[in-house]
GROMACS .gro file of C-alpha atoms in nm:
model
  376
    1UNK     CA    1  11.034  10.364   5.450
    2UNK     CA    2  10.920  10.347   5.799
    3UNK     CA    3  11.130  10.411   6.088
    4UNK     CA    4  11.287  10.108   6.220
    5UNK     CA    5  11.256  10.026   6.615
    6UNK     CA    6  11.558   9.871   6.842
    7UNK     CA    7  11.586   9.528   6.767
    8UNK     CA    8  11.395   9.310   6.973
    9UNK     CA    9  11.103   9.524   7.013
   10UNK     CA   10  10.867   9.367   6.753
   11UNK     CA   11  10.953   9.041   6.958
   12UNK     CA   12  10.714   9.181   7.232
   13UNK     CA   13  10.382   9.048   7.229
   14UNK     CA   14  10.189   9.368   7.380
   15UNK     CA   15  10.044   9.323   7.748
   16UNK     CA   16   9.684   9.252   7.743
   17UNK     CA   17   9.449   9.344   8.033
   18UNK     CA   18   9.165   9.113   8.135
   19UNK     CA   19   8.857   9.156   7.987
   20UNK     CA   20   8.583   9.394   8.156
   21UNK     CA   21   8.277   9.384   7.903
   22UNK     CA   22   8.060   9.086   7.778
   23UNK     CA   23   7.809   9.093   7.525
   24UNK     CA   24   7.450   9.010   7.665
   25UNK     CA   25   7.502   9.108   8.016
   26UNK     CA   26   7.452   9.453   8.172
   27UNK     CA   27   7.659   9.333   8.468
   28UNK     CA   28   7.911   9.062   8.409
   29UNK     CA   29   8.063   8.910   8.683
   30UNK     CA   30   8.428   9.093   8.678
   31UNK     CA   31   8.686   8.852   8.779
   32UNK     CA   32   8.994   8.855   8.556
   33UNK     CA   33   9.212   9.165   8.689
   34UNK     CA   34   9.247   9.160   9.035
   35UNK     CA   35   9.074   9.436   9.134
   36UNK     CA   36   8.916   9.520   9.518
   37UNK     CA   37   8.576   9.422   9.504
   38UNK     CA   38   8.468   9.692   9.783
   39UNK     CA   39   8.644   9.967   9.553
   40UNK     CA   40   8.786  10.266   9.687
   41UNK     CA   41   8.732  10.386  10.021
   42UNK     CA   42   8.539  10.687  10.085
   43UNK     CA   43   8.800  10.908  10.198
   44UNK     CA   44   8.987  10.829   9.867
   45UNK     CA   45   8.714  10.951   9.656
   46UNK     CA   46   8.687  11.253   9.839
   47UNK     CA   47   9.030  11.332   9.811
   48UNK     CA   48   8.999  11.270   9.447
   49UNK     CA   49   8.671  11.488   9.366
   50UNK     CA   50   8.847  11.792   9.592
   51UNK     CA   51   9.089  11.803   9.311
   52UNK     CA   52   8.850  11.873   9.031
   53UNK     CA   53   8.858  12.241   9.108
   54UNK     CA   54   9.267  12.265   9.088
   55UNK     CA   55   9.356  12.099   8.740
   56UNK     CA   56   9.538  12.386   8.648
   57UNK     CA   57   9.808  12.314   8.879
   58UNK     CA   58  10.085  12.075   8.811
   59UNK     CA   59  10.148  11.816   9.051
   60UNK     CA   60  10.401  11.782   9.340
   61UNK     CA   61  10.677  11.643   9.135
   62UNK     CA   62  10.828  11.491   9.430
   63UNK     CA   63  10.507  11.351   9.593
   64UNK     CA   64  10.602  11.499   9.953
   65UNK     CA   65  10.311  11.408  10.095
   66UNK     CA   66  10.202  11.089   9.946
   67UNK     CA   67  10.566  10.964  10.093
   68UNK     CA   68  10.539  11.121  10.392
   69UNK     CA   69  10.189  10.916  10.406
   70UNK     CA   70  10.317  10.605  10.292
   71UNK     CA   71  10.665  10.675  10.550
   72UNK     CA   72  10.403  10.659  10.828
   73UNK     CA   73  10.220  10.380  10.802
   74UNK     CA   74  10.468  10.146  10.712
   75UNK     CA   75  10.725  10.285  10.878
   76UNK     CA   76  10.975  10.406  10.652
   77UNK     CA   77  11.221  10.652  10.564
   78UNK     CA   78  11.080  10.922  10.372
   79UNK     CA   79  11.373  11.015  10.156
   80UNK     CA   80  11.408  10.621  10.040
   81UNK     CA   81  11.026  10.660   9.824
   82UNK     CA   82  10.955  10.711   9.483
   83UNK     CA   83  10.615  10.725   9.386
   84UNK     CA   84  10.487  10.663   8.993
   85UNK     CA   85  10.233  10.576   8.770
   86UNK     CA   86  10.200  10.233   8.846
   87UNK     CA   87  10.441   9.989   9.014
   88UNK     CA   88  10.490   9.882   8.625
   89UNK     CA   89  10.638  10.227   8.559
   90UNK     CA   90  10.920  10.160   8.835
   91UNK     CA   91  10.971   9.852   8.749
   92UNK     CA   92  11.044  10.000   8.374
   93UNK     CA   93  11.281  10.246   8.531
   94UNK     CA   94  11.462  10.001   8.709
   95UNK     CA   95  11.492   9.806   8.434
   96UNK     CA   96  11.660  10.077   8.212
   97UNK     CA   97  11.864  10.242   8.432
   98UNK     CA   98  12.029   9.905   8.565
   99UNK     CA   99  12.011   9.727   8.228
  100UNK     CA  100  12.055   9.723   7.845
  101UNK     CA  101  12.230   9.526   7.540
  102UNK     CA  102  12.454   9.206   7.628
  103UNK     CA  103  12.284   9.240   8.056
  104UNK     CA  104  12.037   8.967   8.189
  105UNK     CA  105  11.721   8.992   8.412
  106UNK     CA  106  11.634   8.684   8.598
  107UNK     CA  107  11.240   8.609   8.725
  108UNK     CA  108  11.080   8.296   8.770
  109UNK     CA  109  10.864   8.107   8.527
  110UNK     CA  110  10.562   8.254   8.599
  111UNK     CA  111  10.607   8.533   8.744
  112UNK     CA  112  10.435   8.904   8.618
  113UNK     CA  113  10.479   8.950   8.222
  114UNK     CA  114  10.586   9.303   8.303
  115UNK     CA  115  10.970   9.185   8.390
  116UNK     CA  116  11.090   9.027   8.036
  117UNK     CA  117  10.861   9.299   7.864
  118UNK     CA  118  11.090   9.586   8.028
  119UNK     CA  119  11.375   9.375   7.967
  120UNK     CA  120  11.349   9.359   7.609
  121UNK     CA  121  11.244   9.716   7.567
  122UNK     CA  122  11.573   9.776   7.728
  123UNK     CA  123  11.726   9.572   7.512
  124UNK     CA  124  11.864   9.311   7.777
  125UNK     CA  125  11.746   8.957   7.774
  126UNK     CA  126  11.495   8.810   8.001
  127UNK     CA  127  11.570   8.503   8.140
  128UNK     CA  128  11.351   8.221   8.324
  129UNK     CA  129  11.360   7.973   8.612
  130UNK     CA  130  11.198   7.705   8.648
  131UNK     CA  131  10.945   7.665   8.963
  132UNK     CA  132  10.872   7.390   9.149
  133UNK     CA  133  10.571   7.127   9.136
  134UNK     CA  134  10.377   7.340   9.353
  135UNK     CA  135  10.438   7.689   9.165
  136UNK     CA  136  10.632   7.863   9.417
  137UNK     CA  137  10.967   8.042   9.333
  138UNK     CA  138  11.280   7.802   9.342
  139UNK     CA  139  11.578   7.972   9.508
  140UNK     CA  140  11.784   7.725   9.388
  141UNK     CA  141  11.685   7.743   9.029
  142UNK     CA  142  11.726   8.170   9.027
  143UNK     CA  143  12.055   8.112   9.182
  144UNK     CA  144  12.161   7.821   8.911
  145UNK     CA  145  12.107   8.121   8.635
  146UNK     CA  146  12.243   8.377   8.761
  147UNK     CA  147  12.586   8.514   8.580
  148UNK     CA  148  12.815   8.777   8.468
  149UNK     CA  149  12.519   8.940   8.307
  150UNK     CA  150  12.276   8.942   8.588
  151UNK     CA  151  12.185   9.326   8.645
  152UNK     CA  152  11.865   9.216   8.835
  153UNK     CA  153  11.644   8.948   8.970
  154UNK     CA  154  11.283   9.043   8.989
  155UNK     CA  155  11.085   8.814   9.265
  156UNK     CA  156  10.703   8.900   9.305
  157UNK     CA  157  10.623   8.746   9.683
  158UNK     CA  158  10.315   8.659   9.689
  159UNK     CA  159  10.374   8.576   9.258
  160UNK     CA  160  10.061   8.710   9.006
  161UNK     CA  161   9.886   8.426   8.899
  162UNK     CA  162  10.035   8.153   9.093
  163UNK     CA  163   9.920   8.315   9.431
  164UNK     CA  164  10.215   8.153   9.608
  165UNK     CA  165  10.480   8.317   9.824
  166UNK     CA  166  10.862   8.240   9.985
  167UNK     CA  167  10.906   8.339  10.329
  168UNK     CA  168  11.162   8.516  10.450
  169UNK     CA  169  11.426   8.263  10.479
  170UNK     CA  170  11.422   8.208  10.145
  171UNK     CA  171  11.450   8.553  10.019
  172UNK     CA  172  11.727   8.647  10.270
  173UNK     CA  173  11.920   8.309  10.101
  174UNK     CA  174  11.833   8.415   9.705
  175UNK     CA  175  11.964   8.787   9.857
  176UNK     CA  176  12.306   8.596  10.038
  177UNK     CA  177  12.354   8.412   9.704
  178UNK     CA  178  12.361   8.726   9.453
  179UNK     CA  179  12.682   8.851   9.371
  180UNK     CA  180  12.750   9.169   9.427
  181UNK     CA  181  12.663   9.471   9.119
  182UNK     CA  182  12.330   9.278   9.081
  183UNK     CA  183  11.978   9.412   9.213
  184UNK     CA  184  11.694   9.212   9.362
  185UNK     CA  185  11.351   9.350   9.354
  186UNK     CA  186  11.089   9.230   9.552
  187UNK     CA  187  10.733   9.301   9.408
  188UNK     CA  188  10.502   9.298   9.706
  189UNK     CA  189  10.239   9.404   9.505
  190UNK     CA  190   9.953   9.151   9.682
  191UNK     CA  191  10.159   9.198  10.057
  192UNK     CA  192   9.842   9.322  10.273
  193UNK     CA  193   9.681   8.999  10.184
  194UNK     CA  194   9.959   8.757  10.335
  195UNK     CA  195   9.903   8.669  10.705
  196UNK     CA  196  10.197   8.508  10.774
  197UNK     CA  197  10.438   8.541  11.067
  198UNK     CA  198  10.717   8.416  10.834
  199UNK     CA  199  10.643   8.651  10.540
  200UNK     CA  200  10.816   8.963  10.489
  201UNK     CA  201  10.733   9.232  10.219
  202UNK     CA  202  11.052   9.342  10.175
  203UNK     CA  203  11.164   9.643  10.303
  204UNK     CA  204  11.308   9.531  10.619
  205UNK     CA  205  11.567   9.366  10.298
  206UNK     CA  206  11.602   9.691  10.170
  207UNK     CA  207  11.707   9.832  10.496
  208UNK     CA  208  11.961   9.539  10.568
  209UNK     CA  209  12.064   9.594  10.192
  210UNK     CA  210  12.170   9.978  10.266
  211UNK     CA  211  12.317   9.854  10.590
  212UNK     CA  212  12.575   9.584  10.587
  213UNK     CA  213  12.713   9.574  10.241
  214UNK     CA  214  12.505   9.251  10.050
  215UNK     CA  215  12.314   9.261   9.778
  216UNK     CA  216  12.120   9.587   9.742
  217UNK     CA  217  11.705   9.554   9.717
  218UNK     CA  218  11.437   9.754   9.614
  219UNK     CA  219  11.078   9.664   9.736
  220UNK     CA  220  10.780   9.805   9.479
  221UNK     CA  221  10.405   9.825   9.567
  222UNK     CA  222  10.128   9.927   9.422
  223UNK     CA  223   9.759  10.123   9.506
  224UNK     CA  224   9.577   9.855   9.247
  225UNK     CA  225   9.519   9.596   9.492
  226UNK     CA  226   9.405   9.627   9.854
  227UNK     CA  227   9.359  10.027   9.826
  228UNK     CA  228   9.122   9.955   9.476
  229UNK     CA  229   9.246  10.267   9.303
  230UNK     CA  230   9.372  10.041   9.014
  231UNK     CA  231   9.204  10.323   8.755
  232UNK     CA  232   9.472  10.606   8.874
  233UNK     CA  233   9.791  10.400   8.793
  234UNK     CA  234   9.993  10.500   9.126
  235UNK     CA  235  10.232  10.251   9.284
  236UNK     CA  236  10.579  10.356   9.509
  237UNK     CA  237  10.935  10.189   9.572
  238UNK     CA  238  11.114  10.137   9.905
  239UNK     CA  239  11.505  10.128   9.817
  240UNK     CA  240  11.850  10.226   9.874
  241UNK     CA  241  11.964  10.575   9.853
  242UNK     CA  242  12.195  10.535   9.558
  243UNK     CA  243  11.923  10.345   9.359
  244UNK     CA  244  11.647  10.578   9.446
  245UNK     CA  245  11.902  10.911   9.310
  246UNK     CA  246  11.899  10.709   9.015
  247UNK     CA  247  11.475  10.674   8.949
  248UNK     CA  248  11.456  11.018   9.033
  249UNK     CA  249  11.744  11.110   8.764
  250UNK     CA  250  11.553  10.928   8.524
  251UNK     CA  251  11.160  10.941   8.596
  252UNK     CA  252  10.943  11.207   8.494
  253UNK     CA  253  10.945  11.529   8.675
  254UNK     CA  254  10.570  11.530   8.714
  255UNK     CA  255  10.473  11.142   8.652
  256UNK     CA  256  10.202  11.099   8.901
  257UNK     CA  257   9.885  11.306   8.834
  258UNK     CA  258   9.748  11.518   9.094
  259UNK     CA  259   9.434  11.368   9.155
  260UNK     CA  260   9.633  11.003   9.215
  261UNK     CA  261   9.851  11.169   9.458
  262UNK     CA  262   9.533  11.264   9.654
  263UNK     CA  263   9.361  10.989   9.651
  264UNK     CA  264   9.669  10.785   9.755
  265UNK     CA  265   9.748  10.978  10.038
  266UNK     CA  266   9.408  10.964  10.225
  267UNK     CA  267   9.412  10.569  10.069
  268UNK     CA  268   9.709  10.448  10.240
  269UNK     CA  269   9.580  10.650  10.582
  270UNK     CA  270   9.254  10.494  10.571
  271UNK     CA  271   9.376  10.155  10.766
  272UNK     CA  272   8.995  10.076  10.837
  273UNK     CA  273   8.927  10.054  10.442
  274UNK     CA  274   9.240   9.824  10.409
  275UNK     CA  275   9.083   9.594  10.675
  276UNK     CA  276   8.738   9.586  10.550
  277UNK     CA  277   8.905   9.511  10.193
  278UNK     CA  278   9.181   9.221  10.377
  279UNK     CA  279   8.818   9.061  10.554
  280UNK     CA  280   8.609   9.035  10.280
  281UNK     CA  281   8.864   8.884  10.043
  282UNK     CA  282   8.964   8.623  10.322
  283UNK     CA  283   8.610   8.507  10.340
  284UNK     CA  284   8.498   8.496   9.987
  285UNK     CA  285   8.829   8.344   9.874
  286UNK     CA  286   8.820   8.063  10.172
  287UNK     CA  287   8.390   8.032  10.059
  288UNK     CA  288   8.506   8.016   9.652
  289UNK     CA  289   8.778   7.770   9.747
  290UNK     CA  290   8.544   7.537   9.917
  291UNK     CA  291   8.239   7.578   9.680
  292UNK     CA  292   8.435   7.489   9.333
  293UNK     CA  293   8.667   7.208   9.564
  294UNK     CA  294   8.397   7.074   9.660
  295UNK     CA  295   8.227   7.065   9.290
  296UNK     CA  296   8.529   6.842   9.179
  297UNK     CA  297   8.753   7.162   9.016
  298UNK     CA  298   9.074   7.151   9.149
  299UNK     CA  299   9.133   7.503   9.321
  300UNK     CA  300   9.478   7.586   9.430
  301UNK     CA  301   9.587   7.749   9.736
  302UNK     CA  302   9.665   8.122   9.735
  303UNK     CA  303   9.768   8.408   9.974
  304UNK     CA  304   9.618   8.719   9.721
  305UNK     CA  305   9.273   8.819   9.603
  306UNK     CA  306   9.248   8.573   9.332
  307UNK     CA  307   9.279   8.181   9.313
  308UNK     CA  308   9.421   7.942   9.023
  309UNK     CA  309   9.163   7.686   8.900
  310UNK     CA  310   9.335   7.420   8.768
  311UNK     CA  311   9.201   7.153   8.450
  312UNK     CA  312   9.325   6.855   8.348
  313UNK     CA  313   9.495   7.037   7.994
  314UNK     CA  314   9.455   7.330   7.818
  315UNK     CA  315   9.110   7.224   7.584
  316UNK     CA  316   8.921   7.171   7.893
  317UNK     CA  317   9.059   7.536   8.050
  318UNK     CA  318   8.944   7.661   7.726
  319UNK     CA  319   8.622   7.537   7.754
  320UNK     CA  320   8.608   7.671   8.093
  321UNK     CA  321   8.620   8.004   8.000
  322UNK     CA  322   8.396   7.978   7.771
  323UNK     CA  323   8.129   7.833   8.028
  324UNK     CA  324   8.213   8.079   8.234
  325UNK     CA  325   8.119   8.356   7.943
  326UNK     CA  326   7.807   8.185   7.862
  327UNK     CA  327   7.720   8.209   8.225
  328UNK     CA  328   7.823   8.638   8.274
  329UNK     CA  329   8.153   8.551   8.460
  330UNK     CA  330   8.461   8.707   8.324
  331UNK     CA  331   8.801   8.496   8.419
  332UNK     CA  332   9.102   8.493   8.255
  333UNK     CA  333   9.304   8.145   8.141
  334UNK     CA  334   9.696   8.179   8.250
  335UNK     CA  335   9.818   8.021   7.874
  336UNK     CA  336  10.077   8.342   7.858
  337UNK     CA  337  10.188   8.299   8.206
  338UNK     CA  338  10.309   7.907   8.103
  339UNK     CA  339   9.979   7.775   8.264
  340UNK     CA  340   9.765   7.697   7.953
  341UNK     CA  341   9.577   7.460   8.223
  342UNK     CA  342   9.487   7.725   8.480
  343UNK     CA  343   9.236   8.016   8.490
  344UNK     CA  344   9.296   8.263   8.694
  345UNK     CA  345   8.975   8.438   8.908
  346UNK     CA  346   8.952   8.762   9.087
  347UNK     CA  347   8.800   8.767   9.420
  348UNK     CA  348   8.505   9.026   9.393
  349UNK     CA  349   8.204   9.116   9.505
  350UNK     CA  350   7.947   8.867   9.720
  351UNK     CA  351   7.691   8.826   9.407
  352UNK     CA  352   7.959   8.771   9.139
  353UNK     CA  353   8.151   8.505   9.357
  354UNK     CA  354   7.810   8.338   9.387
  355UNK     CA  355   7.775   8.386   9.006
  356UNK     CA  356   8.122   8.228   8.972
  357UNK     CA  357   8.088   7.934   9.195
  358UNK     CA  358   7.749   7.825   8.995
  359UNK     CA  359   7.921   7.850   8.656
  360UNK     CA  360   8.227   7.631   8.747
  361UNK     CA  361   7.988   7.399   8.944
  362UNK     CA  362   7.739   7.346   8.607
  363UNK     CA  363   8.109   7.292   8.392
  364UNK     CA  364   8.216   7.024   8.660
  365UNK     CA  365   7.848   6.857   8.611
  366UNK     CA  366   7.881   6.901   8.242
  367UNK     CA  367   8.179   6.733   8.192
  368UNK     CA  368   8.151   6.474   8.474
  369UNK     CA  369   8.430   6.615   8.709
  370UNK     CA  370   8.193   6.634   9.045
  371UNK     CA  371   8.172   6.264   9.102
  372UNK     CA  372   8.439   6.012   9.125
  373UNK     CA  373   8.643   6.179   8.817
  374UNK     CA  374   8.823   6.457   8.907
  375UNK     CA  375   9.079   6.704   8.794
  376UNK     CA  376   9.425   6.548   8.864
   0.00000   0.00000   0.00000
């Protein structure tokens, strides 16, 4: 007989990335994962190549310099860091050192499939609340669920797909309204892209956490995004002292590869990079946004590098995508996220937005959506 796993983990419908290859074309058009259309910066590739000469050596199991980096720029204490392979390997770790069998972990409705996936590989339960109308988080809603068997509330701000975000006020009142013994993580995984006076990433939370008693919380981020070293799987957490002895307890002593901790270091230093990366995706997002509005697709607002296109039901999101195939332009529909309706599309490079905007402009003429019929 074959062994038999925990209960519950055969309910898990495995994570599936988007798609990055399409038969008949050399050079699809990209656009389902989020990924920085300039790439890595320069400096980050160096830093990675000057490694190929030292595989041999194991890593810095602590990642003293890649904190010390990070500390720096944003600002930080040091000694409050963990580093690992991925902001979905902290999130894991959080998960099973906070939670398990008969415990709860609250996120809203469509927020990142990674937070009921580590849930029920912990064997706690995931729970769901409801969003509002226009897809953003509802405080009110988290709060309404939250019980005996909350161990923690996961919150990504700005949320993967919905590309929506709660400002600060409303994170310090979800935080105010947690009972105490219960965790709140902030996943401020798309943060560099949110220019927004009343936006906070987190940490200053984290810091006010440690400092007067409330509800502790632990702010992840990740290298995927704005610093386009998605391929290396390196992401860090910001968090209290007590919660960060506990990753490191648990973690692996070596589980961020050597070249990743290179390349992140000079990454996170290279602020010109980031800014290059932040203009680009503000312009091409702003340009898509207009081009497939004004073809007659709804396309909803979004402070990330990717927008939600939105169809009037599922079979006509469907036959988006496959438009979109047909015309080299990878996208990926949101149907596992609770948004059969929606696709989701990256914002990359200058020639594949062009390619994207002409392949949801021919499906609006197609099915009559760019005249007086539109998407509701």
């Amino acid at each position: 007989m074959a062994p038999t796993p925990r209960p519950g983990i055969l309910d898990i419908e495995p994570y599936v990335g988007g798609e990055a290859s399409l038969p008949g074309f050399d050079r699809p058009a990209r656009l389902a994962s989020n990924e920085n259309a300039l790439g890595a910066s320069a400096r980050a590739r160096q830093a990675y190549l000057a490694i190929a000469d030292d595989l041999q050596r194991y890593p810095d199991g602590g990642a003293g310099a890649l904190r010390a980096a990070i500390a720096s720029v944003h600002r930080l204490d040091t000694g409050r860091i963990v580093c690992g392979a991925g902001s979905d390997e902290l999130i894991a770790l959080l998960v099973r050192s906070y939670a398990g069998p008969g415990d709860e972990v609250l996120y809203s409705r469509h927020g990142f499939l990674m937070y009921p996936i580590a849930a029920t590989t912990a064997g706690a339960t995931a729970v769901a609340a409801p969003e509002t109308a226009d897809l953003k988080a509802d405080v009110d809603a988290l709060l309404a669920r939250v019980g005996g068997r909350t161990k923690l509330v996961f919150l990504a701000n700005p949320n993967n797909p919905t590309g929506t975000y709660l400002p600060r006020t409303e994170l310090e009142r979800l935080r105010a309204g947690l009972p105490d013994g219960t965790l709140l993580v902030i996943d401020a995984a798309y943060a560099e892209y949110v220019d927004d006076a009343a936006y906070t990433d987190g940490a200053d939370m984290v810091d006010a956490g440690a400092a007067d008693g409330g509800a502790e919380v632990v702010m992840t981020r990740t290298f995927s995004k704005i610093h386009g070293l998605a391929a290396l799987r390196l992401g860090w957490l910001y968090g209290p002292r007590e919660v960060v002895d506990v990753i490191n307890r648990v973690r692996g002593p070596f589980n961020v590869a050597k070249p990743a901790l290179a390349a992140g270091e000079a990454a996170v230093l290279d602020r010109e990079h980031v800014a290059r990366s932040l203009d680009h995706n503000n312009r091409w997002r702003d340009w898509f946004r207009q081009q497939v509005g004004g073809a007659g697709l709804e396309v909803l607002p979004s402070a990330a590098n990717f927008v939600l296109v939105r169809f009037a039901d599922p079979a006509q999101a469907e036959a988006a995508v496959t438009h979109c195939r047909q015309h080299g332009v990878l996208t990926r529909q949101m149907a596992k996220y609770g948004l059969p309706d929606c696709l989701r599309v990256s914002i990359g490079a200058d020639w594949e937005m062009r390619m994207a905007a002409d392949a949801f402009a021919g499906f609006a003429r197609q099915h009559g959506l760019d005249g007086a019929e539109r998407t509701a």
